[in-house]
Amino acid sequence: MPPISLSQRSAWTRRQAISFLMQQAVENRHVLSLAAGLVDEATLPAFECQTALQMLLSDPVRARSALQYGTTQGADGLREQLVEHFARLEGVPRSELGVGADQFLATTGSQQFLSLAAETLLDPGDICLVAAPTYFVFLGVLNGVGARAIPVTADADGMRMDALEDRLRELERSGELSRVKVIYLVSDFENPSGVCLSAERRREVVEIARRWSRERRIVILEDAAYRELRYDGEPLPSVWSCDPSHEHVVYTQTFSKSFAPGIRVGFGIAPRELVGPLCDRKGNEDFGSANLNQHLLATILASGQYASHLQQVLAGYRAKRDAMLAACDEFFADVPGVSWVHPAGGLYVWMSLPAGISTGFDSPLFSLASKRHEVMYVPGELCYPADRPDWTAPRYQMRLSFGVLHSDGIREAIRRLAGAVRDVLSSPGSAGR
Amino acid sequence: MPPISLSQRSAWTRRQAISFLMQQAVENRHVLSLAAGLVDEATLPAFECQTALQMLLSDPVRARSALQYGTTQGADGLREQLVEHFARLEGVPRSELGVGADQFLATTGSQQFLSLAAETLLDPGDICLVAAPTYFVFLGVLNGVGARAIPVTADADGMRMDALEDRLRELERSGELSRVKVIYLVSDFENPSGVCLSAERRREVVEIARRWSRERRIVILEDAAYRELRYDGEPLPSVWSCDPSHEHVVYTQTFSKSFAPGIRVGFGIAPRELVGPLCDRKGNEDFGSANLNQHLLATILASGQYASHLQQVLAGYRAKRDAMLAACDEFFADVPGVSWVHPAGGLYVWMSLPAGISTGFDSPLFSLASKRHEVMYVPGELCYPADRPDWTAPRYQMRLSFGVLHSDGIREAIRRLAGAVRDVLSSPGSAGR
């Protein structure tokens, strides 16, 4: 029988690394995972969902509406609630927000919105500028549409604006400026590095996108997945809010981290001229995310249960973040050349080993950690675009999630990880390069 | 400000016609819609969902599992239930089914599975053979990936196999056989025509796909969305079951019509070598449909509530189908040149007017019907591939849905539609050409 011939798109689409990690977790049952991006089980809102669904489904009119087909763009009632919610996050009255429900799309998590935006904006060979490091699943999305992810150096304040302009100048010189379509930013608590783009850079990036939009507009895709998971400090205005025209920034957020991933509701906000194309694309892909879930979330938002539940979620994660940082102090203090970021929010601690120690799937460290020490992490190199002639991804970093394990488990996992790192450092010739 | 530059994909993606119809419905509030593909409100399973969700969310272990992230391929518990369910539909013990849960994918309706299959199999310029007429939303999906839909004549037994072989021979002669990747079939109660592919043709089409697979395999994409909505006669074996190798047929089905669209759970079954690529693509698009909904449907299937609810759904639709056929007899009997199909299942009656009477959005009939007579339908021409040098889509047909309206509303809508048709027929020169 002749083979099935897959599309070019399919060939570009790599298995997301998360699949390999899940397989490793299944094959190594006693492994403590610092890799999984799952959320805290203890704070999942079973009671809140039960109450809201009971209310929704016992009302015949609302039940029928929730169980019928919805629209591709998303339930009106939810999108109205989303406008209110977004206005609260921006700290402005709804009337001054400058955007209405007609520019909101409800999606299957923010992931679907990111994918729709990539499909709608990027042709094969087009360029998306990304912070280095950045969200590895989005790098997979860019591969899947055949686009090129070009890394921009980041520091403790997020993507560096001088580096961004350098990249744009290089691309202008090489005649590729017209291929730059998107700047992708995880504005709050970057996955994996935990850093936030500073307020100043938020204004600058909008100005840079505007200035470098010549024949074609450069769109900023702002991924605010972790925005509401802030444990310290004051919230920052979104990049979106730094663009009064609201014509340069596409914004997306999800309730997966702040409420429950199993509901799988995210949303996006788009400039008016993009709303139609995004909806048309979604029309082909599924013509609408689950309507019941949208009605459920609208109920939860309207009742105030979301806001009160979020406080529990934040308290839980804050404690676990602190547990991880304390464990790092405890077990890594005397390991030379190891450093880590103290995140003010999000779900990850980003750790750097001495530059010679490789953390990749095929490294001695990963093997030692997962098999002998029974602990798993996300290798940092996954969070960088693939190597290019002028660019080699760092190989010595790790993303450590405090999302899933309890505080005791986090401490034990960090203890194990430190053991694995020590083993590698003390092995002949400091293996793992 | 320079314009946003959309991708080629986006340019290929047309607004699904359903959006225009919904807009018309909003602008013409008194219109009775025979267009909407929504389902019967009276039989939506509010009670069943409420009970199952109560059970699920009050059990802490199950609740946590349902509210956490799931896997891209779908919840194990659901996929196990789907195997059982599919075995019942095929009328064989699960042990003889020849396929396991590892080849099932849970998706956001069957629409998402259709889209994933198109993305995974079809490159721009590739060919998908379709019955004429066929499901118009899938024609939109084919446009969206830049594939060519080539029509194959159908009759009361579905796609004609002699016509299919004629098309394949033509394509061989023109050197395009290697571009034929997919044969798309709505095997039961084709949307819009209501016809089923006969048992003999089901066997033949598998044999034809096998015989014509030369360098590349030709995949049959079997869309069984309406399979369980049978009101008369005996169920037919799936096309999938006619391929003992299970290497030629990709099968998809949904619970949107038979249970509730608002849950938005569908599924697909794929040859082993396609499962990975389909999951990888879904990994990029949303890395998993809503987990809560999958747990809900698994609960409903396991409890037997699905099977008992389906009997109510069937009784409701059977009565509405009969109401529509009776109204057609009552109001169209004396209109010359009008005929319609008596469907044994599904949601649609397919009506043909005299060949000169156009039914399209820009026709006098559509305008008269929606504005003066206040009734709406889906123009038949939407259900055919676009015109080609050797092919012109018929323009004189209508898809009439008995899904949404109650029996009285159906009778009134058909009365109005007959009025509109009579107006057009009696106008000078039988306008509407």
Coordinates of N, CA, C and O in Angstrom, one line a residue, chain B residues 35 58 159 187 258 322 330 424:
Chain B
A35 N -33.0 27.8 7.4 CA -31.6 27.8 7.0 C -30.7 27.2 8.2 O -29.8 26.5 7.9
S58 N -18.9 16.7 42.2 CA -19.0 16.5 43.6 C -18.0 15.4 44.1 O -17.9 15.2 45.3
M159 N -22.8 9.5 -3.8 CA -21.8 9.7 -4.9 C -21.8 8.5 -5.8 O -21.8 7.3 -5.4
S187 N -21.5 10.0 4.6 CA -22.0 8.7 4.3 C -23.5 8.5 4.6 O -24.2 7.8 3.9
S258 N -26.7 14.6 17.9 CA -27.4 13.6 18.6 C -27.5 13.8 20.1 O -28.3 13.2 20.8
D322 N -41.6 14.6 9.4 CA -42.9 14.3 8.8 C -43.7 15.5 8.6 O -44.4 15.7 7.6
E330 N -48.6 19.6 1.0 CA -49.8 20.5 1.1 C -49.6 21.8 0.2 O -50.5 22.2 -0.5
V424 N -42.5 34.3 -7.7 CA -41.4 34.3 -8.7 C -41.8 33.7 -10.0 O -41.6 34.2 -11.1

